[in-house]
Short mmCIF file of C-alpha atoms in Angstrom, two decimals:
data_model
loop_
_atom_site.label_atom_id
_atom_site.label_comp_id
_atom_site.label_asym_id
_atom_site.label_seq_id
_atom_site.Cartn_x
_atom_site.Cartn_y
_atom_site.Cartn_z
CA ASP A 1 0.00 0.00 0.00
CA LEU A 2 1.69 3.18 -1.24
CA PHE A 3 -0.23 5.37 1.18
CA SER A 4 0.67 3.62 4.42
CA PHE A 5 3.82 4.61 6.25
CA SER A 6 5.38 3.10 9.33
CA GLU A 7 6.56 5.02 12.33
CA LYS A 8 10.33 5.35 12.52
CA ASP A 9 12.13 3.43 15.25
CA SER A 10 14.56 5.07 17.68
CA ALA A 11 16.44 4.31 20.91
CA LYS A 12 13.16 5.06 22.73
CA THR A 13 11.21 2.33 20.92
CA VAL A 14 13.82 -0.40 20.30
CA ALA A 15 15.01 -2.57 23.21
CA HIS A 16 18.79 -2.36 23.57
CA ASP A 17 21.55 -3.08 26.03
CA TYR A 18 24.19 -0.34 26.08
CA GLN A 19 26.77 -0.57 28.87
CA LEU A 20 29.34 1.76 30.36
CA VAL A 21 32.76 0.13 30.83
CA GLU A 22 34.96 2.29 33.07
CA SER A 23 37.56 0.45 35.15
CA GLU A 24 40.64 -1.30 33.76
CA GLU A 25 39.34 -4.61 35.15
CA GLU A 26 36.03 -4.14 33.28
CA ILE A 27 37.90 -3.26 30.06
CA GLU A 28 40.10 -6.36 30.34
CA ARG A 29 37.01 -8.51 30.92
CA LEU A 30 35.27 -7.00 27.87
CA VAL A 31 38.35 -7.45 25.66
CA SER A 32 38.66 -11.13 26.57
CA GLN A 33 34.95 -11.52 25.76
CA LEU A 34 35.27 -9.76 22.38
CA LEU A 35 38.38 -11.74 21.39
CA HIS A 36 36.04 -14.70 20.71
CA PHE A 37 34.46 -12.81 17.78
CA SER A 38 35.89 -12.76 14.24
CA HIS A 39 34.51 -9.22 13.75
CA ILE A 40 34.10 -6.04 15.82
CA VAL A 41 32.51 -2.69 15.20
CA PHE A 42 34.33 0.20 16.82
CA ASP A 43 33.73 3.94 16.85
CA THR A 44 35.56 6.86 18.47
CA GLU A 45 34.04 9.87 20.22
CA THR A 46 36.22 12.97 20.03
CA THR A 47 36.23 16.69 20.84
CA SER A 48 36.12 17.78 17.17
CA THR A 49 35.86 16.53 13.59
CA ASP A 50 39.44 17.59 12.80
CA VAL A 51 41.51 14.53 13.65
CA TYR A 52 44.75 16.47 14.18
CA SER A 53 43.37 18.89 16.77
CA ALA A 54 40.78 16.55 18.33
CA GLU A 55 41.19 14.65 21.60
CA LEU A 56 39.81 11.18 22.17
CA VAL A 57 36.82 11.13 24.54
CA GLY A 58 35.84 7.47 24.29
CA VAL A 59 35.52 4.30 22.20
CA SER A 60 32.44 2.16 21.63
CA PHE A 61 32.24 -1.49 20.54
CA CYS A 62 29.54 -3.76 19.14
CA VAL A 63 29.52 -7.35 17.90
CA LYS A 64 25.78 -7.97 17.56
CA ALA A 65 22.67 -5.88 17.01
CA HIS A 66 21.18 -3.95 19.97
CA GLU A 67 24.18 -4.59 22.25
CA ALA A 68 27.14 -2.24 22.66
CA TRP A 69 29.71 -0.97 25.14
CA TYR A 70 31.13 2.49 25.69
CA LEU A 71 34.58 3.05 27.21
CA PRO A 72 35.23 6.67 28.30
CA MET A 73 38.86 7.78 27.98
CA PRO A 74 40.76 10.07 30.39
CA GLU A 75 41.71 13.55 29.18
CA GLN A 76 45.42 13.28 29.95
CA LYS A 77 47.10 11.78 26.88
CA GLU A 78 49.59 9.48 28.68
CA VAL A 79 46.84 8.01 30.91
CA CYS A 80 44.60 7.64 27.88
CA GLN A 81 47.33 5.80 25.95
CA LYS A 82 47.80 3.39 28.88
CA ARG A 83 44.08 2.59 28.86
CA LEU A 84 43.97 2.26 25.07
CA ALA A 85 46.87 -0.21 25.20
CA LEU A 86 44.37 -2.66 26.76
CA LEU A 87 42.46 -2.61 23.44
CA LYS A 88 45.48 -3.47 21.27
CA PRO A 89 44.78 -7.26 21.17
CA LEU A 90 41.38 -6.43 19.61
CA LEU A 91 42.42 -3.69 17.20
CA GLU A 92 45.94 -4.66 16.18
CA ASP A 93 45.08 -8.30 15.43
CA GLU A 94 45.65 -9.09 11.71
CA LYS A 95 42.71 -11.49 11.27
CA ARG A 96 39.70 -9.89 12.97
CA LEU A 97 37.37 -7.86 10.70
CA LYS A 98 37.14 -4.21 11.84
CA ILE A 99 33.83 -2.56 10.91
CA GLY A 100 33.13 1.18 11.11
CA GLN A 101 31.50 4.20 9.54
CA ASN A 102 34.17 6.49 8.02
CA LEU A 103 36.97 4.29 9.36
CA LYS A 104 39.75 6.56 8.11
CA TYR A 105 38.81 9.07 10.83
CA ASP A 106 38.83 6.46 13.62
CA ILE A 107 42.06 4.85 12.38
CA SER A 108 43.76 8.27 12.20
CA MET A 109 42.46 9.19 15.66
CA LEU A 110 43.79 6.02 17.31
CA GLN A 111 47.08 6.41 15.45
CA GLN A 112 47.55 9.71 17.32
CA TYR A 113 47.49 7.66 20.54
CA GLY A 114 49.87 4.93 19.36
CA VAL A 115 47.27 2.28 18.47
CA SER A 116 47.29 0.69 15.00
CA VAL A 117 44.16 -0.78 13.43
CA ASN A 118 45.24 -3.87 11.49
CA GLY A 119 43.51 -6.60 9.54
CA PRO A 120 40.58 -6.53 7.11
CA LEU A 121 38.22 -3.54 7.14
CA PHE A 122 34.57 -2.91 6.30
CA ASP A 123 33.55 0.75 6.04
CA THR A 124 29.77 1.18 5.82
CA MET A 125 30.13 4.74 4.47
CA ILE A 126 32.29 3.61 1.53
CA ALA A 127 30.13 0.52 0.93
CA HIS A 128 27.12 2.79 0.53
CA TYR A 129 29.12 5.18 -1.68
CA LEU A 130 29.74 2.29 -4.11
CA LEU A 131 26.07 1.28 -4.05
CA GLU A 132 24.53 4.78 -4.31
CA PRO A 133 27.27 7.25 -5.35
CA GLU A 134 24.90 10.19 -5.80
CA LEU A 135 23.17 9.94 -2.40
CA ARG A 136 24.27 11.05 1.08
CA HIS A 137 26.40 8.60 3.07
CA ASN A 138 26.20 9.89 6.67
CA MET A 139 24.97 7.54 9.37
CA ASP A 140 21.77 9.44 10.17
CA TYR A 141 20.66 9.12 6.55
CA LEU A 142 21.72 5.46 6.24
CA ALA A 143 19.94 4.49 9.48
CA GLU A 144 16.71 6.04 8.22
CA ALA A 145 16.99 4.63 4.69
CA TYR A 146 18.04 1.06 5.55
CA LEU A 147 16.79 0.50 9.11
CA ASN A 148 13.83 2.90 9.33
CA TYR A 149 15.57 4.22 12.45
CA LEU A 150 16.09 7.77 13.74
CA THR A 151 19.46 8.15 15.46
CA ILE A 152 20.04 10.43 18.47
CA PRO A 153 20.97 13.86 17.00
CA ILE A 154 24.42 15.06 18.15
CA GLU A 155 22.82 18.46 18.89
CA ASP A 156 20.86 16.78 21.71
CA LEU A 157 24.22 16.29 23.44
CA ILE A 158 26.41 19.24 22.48
CA GLY A 159 23.84 21.90 21.55
CA ARG A 160 24.14 24.34 18.66
CA GLY A 161 25.87 27.57 17.65
CA GLY A 162 27.88 29.68 20.08
CA THR A 163 26.90 27.68 23.17
CA GLN A 164 27.99 24.37 21.63
CA LYS A 165 29.94 22.11 23.99
CA THR A 166 32.48 19.42 23.17
CA MET A 167 31.74 15.75 23.77
CA ARG A 168 34.10 15.88 26.76
CA GLU A 169 31.64 18.20 28.59
CA VAL A 170 28.57 15.99 28.06
CA PRO A 171 27.45 13.81 31.02
CA VAL A 172 28.77 10.29 30.49
CA ASP A 173 25.34 8.61 30.74
CA LYS A 174 24.22 10.57 27.66
CA VAL A 175 27.41 9.72 25.76
CA VAL A 176 26.94 6.00 26.55
CA GLU A 177 23.59 6.01 24.72
CA TYR A 178 24.84 8.09 21.78
CA ALA A 179 28.20 6.34 21.23
CA SER A 180 26.81 2.83 21.76
CA GLU A 181 24.00 3.56 19.31
CA ASP A 182 26.62 4.63 16.73
CA ALA A 183 28.39 1.27 17.03
CA ASP A 184 25.13 -0.69 17.11
CA ILE A 185 23.67 1.04 14.04
CA THR A 186 26.96 0.61 12.17
CA PHE A 187 26.78 -3.14 12.83
CA GLN A 188 23.18 -3.30 11.59
CA LEU A 189 24.14 -1.31 8.46
CA TYR A 190 27.02 -3.74 7.88
CA GLN A 191 24.51 -6.62 7.91
CA LYS A 192 22.29 -4.79 5.37
CA LEU A 193 25.05 -3.59 3.03
CA LEU A 194 27.17 -6.76 2.98
CA PRO A 195 24.89 -8.78 0.62
CA LEU A 196 24.14 -5.69 -1.50
CA LEU A 197 27.81 -5.35 -2.49
CA LYS A 198 27.64 -8.80 -4.10
CA GLU A 199 24.21 -8.20 -5.68
CA ASN A 200 25.47 -4.96 -7.27
CA GLY A 201 28.74 -6.44 -8.52
CA VAL A 202 30.99 -4.09 -6.54
CA GLU A 203 32.47 -6.63 -4.10
CA LYS A 204 35.84 -6.79 -5.89
CA LEU A 205 36.11 -3.00 -6.11
CA PHE A 206 35.22 -2.70 -2.40
CA TYR A 207 37.54 -5.41 -1.01
CA ASP A 208 40.48 -5.16 -3.45
CA ILE A 209 40.71 -1.40 -3.94
CA GLU A 210 38.63 0.72 -1.56
CA MET A 211 39.32 -1.04 1.75
CA PRO A 212 43.12 -1.47 1.31
CA LEU A 213 43.25 2.26 0.43
CA VAL A 214 41.77 3.40 3.77
CA PRO A 215 44.91 2.86 5.92
CA VAL A 216 47.11 4.13 3.06
CA LEU A 217 45.18 7.42 2.93
CA ALA A 218 45.24 7.68 6.74
CA GLN A 219 49.04 7.25 6.68
CA MET A 220 49.45 9.80 3.85
CA GLU A 221 47.42 12.36 5.81
CA ALA A 222 49.45 11.65 8.97
CA ASN A 223 52.74 12.07 7.06
CA GLY A 224 51.60 15.26 5.36
CA VAL A 225 53.41 17.01 2.51
CA LYS A 226 56.68 18.91 2.77
CA ILE A 227 56.36 22.47 1.50
CA ASP A 228 59.23 24.72 0.38
CA ASN A 229 58.13 27.91 2.16
CA VAL A 230 61.04 29.98 0.82
CA GLY A 231 60.43 28.85 -2.76
CA LEU A 232 56.69 29.56 -2.51
CA GLN A 233 57.36 33.02 -1.07
CA GLN A 234 59.70 33.81 -3.98
CA ILE A 235 57.06 32.73 -6.51
CA SER A 236 54.45 34.78 -4.65
CA ASP A 237 56.69 37.88 -4.75
CA GLU A 238 57.38 37.43 -8.47
CA PHE A 239 53.69 37.00 -9.29
CA GLY A 240 52.89 40.03 -7.16
CA LYS A 241 55.29 42.20 -9.18
CA GLU A 242 53.98 40.79 -12.46
CA ILE A 243 50.35 41.47 -11.50
CA GLN A 244 51.26 45.04 -10.49
CA ASN A 245 52.97 45.53 -13.85
CA ILE A 246 49.99 44.23 -15.87
CA GLU A 247 47.61 46.31 -13.70
CA ASN A 248 49.54 49.49 -14.62
CA GLN A 249 49.44 48.56 -18.33
CA ILE A 250 45.66 48.04 -18.14
CA TYR A 251 45.11 51.42 -16.45
CA GLU A 252 47.27 53.06 -19.13
CA SER A 253 45.34 51.36 -21.97
CA ALA A 254 42.01 52.32 -20.38
CA GLY A 255 43.05 55.85 -19.54
CA MET A 256 41.62 55.35 -16.05
CA GLN A 257 41.78 53.17 -12.94
CA PHE A 258 39.01 50.64 -12.21
CA ASN A 259 38.49 47.29 -10.43
CA ILE A 260 39.90 44.72 -12.89
CA ALA A 261 38.51 41.89 -10.74
CA SER A 262 34.95 43.17 -11.37
CA PRO A 263 33.46 41.73 -14.62
CA ARG A 264 30.88 44.55 -14.59
CA GLN A 265 33.55 47.28 -14.53
CA VAL A 266 35.67 45.46 -17.14
CA GLY A 267 32.61 45.29 -19.42
CA GLU A 268 31.89 49.02 -19.02
CA VAL A 269 35.51 49.98 -19.79
CA LEU A 270 35.81 47.67 -22.83
CA PHE A 271 32.42 48.24 -24.42
CA GLU A 272 31.22 51.67 -23.24
CA LYS A 273 34.42 53.69 -22.79
CA LEU A 274 36.69 52.05 -25.40
CA LYS A 275 33.83 50.75 -27.63
CA ILE A 276 35.85 47.66 -28.62
CA ASP A 277 32.77 45.74 -29.87
CA ALA A 278 29.58 47.44 -30.98
CA LYS A 279 27.70 44.12 -30.85
CA ALA A 280 28.77 43.28 -27.25
CA LYS A 281 26.22 40.99 -25.58
CA LYS A 282 24.80 41.51 -22.12
CA THR A 283 24.00 38.79 -19.59
CA LYS A 284 20.61 38.33 -17.89
CA THR A 285 21.77 40.61 -15.08
CA GLY A 286 22.25 43.46 -17.56
CA GLN A 287 26.04 43.56 -17.48
CA TYR A 288 28.35 42.85 -20.42
CA ALA A 289 29.62 39.28 -20.87
CA THR A 290 33.40 39.32 -20.35
CA GLY A 291 34.14 35.59 -20.03
CA GLU A 292 37.32 34.14 -21.55
CA ASP A 293 35.46 32.89 -24.65
CA VAL A 294 34.18 36.44 -25.34
CA LEU A 295 37.56 38.14 -24.76
CA GLN A 296 39.57 35.62 -26.82
CA LYS A 297 37.58 36.66 -29.93
CA LEU A 298 38.46 40.33 -29.30
CA VAL A 299 42.22 39.93 -28.63
CA ASP A 300 43.18 41.64 -31.92
CA LYS A 301 40.83 44.60 -31.40
CA HIS A 302 42.74 46.35 -28.59
CA PRO A 303 45.87 45.63 -26.42
CA ILE A 304 43.79 45.90 -23.20
CA VAL A 305 41.97 42.63 -23.99
CA LYS A 306 45.17 40.55 -23.91
CA GLN A 307 46.25 42.45 -20.78
CA VAL A 308 42.99 41.60 -18.95
CA LEU A 309 43.38 37.92 -19.93
CA ASP A 310 47.01 37.94 -18.70
CA TYR A 311 45.91 39.57 -15.44
CA ARG A 312 43.26 36.90 -14.86
#
């Protein structure tokens, strides 16, 4: 029936078991429990979306639908690294499948704290990108589209605008629900998207090209690019002098100064003051068209045309 629609599910309507895991003993117990699984979903909570300025706030895990664990991390980096070291058997193992949504971010984040993520990967965001390249790939959209589920909006935790908090300032009981849901929903999306990769004939592309590229890109971003600041400054200075020189030539050719970066003013100088083309066309906004295609045809009519093109 095209006219019937079902209510969307959410954390309020779906039974789930999300647990806070705080002490080192509890973490060790959880790790030994999760080591029995050939796959794990993990997700990081951080203070910002920029991996190189963000701090780790916590990590969540899931291995089956509607169950997840959230492990808050201490603010002090050395203490945090010590606690994260307890997770290395899970994350650094070469055989266990690591599932996540936008894994490159989580891998890069953990790398900042000395933890490598090894072994095979399954990124739900990239899987969906291969299936539906033109659609959105964020978790909120995927949860609604594939699971008929409304996720907890991040704004419910950190607020909006100028009063926005970081995840570090949110009460831990709220973060448990939010972070655990992220891991849980990612696992459910994995279950939905896995068969679709085969059905759509993109399995080979996903496993042989896209997934091996994720850690490579994370490493490239971490390494960065060396820049020759002195060389760039020299080029900048030379271009600056050249632009100044061409600017002066243009003013001389026009017999006046004007804003060369303004297409409207260029049009008025070329076609009203210098009358270079009597048949000059105007755009819908009523100003003269001065795009490159227009000016190239007029190069022989007046030196200023070539000068404006050189300036641009």
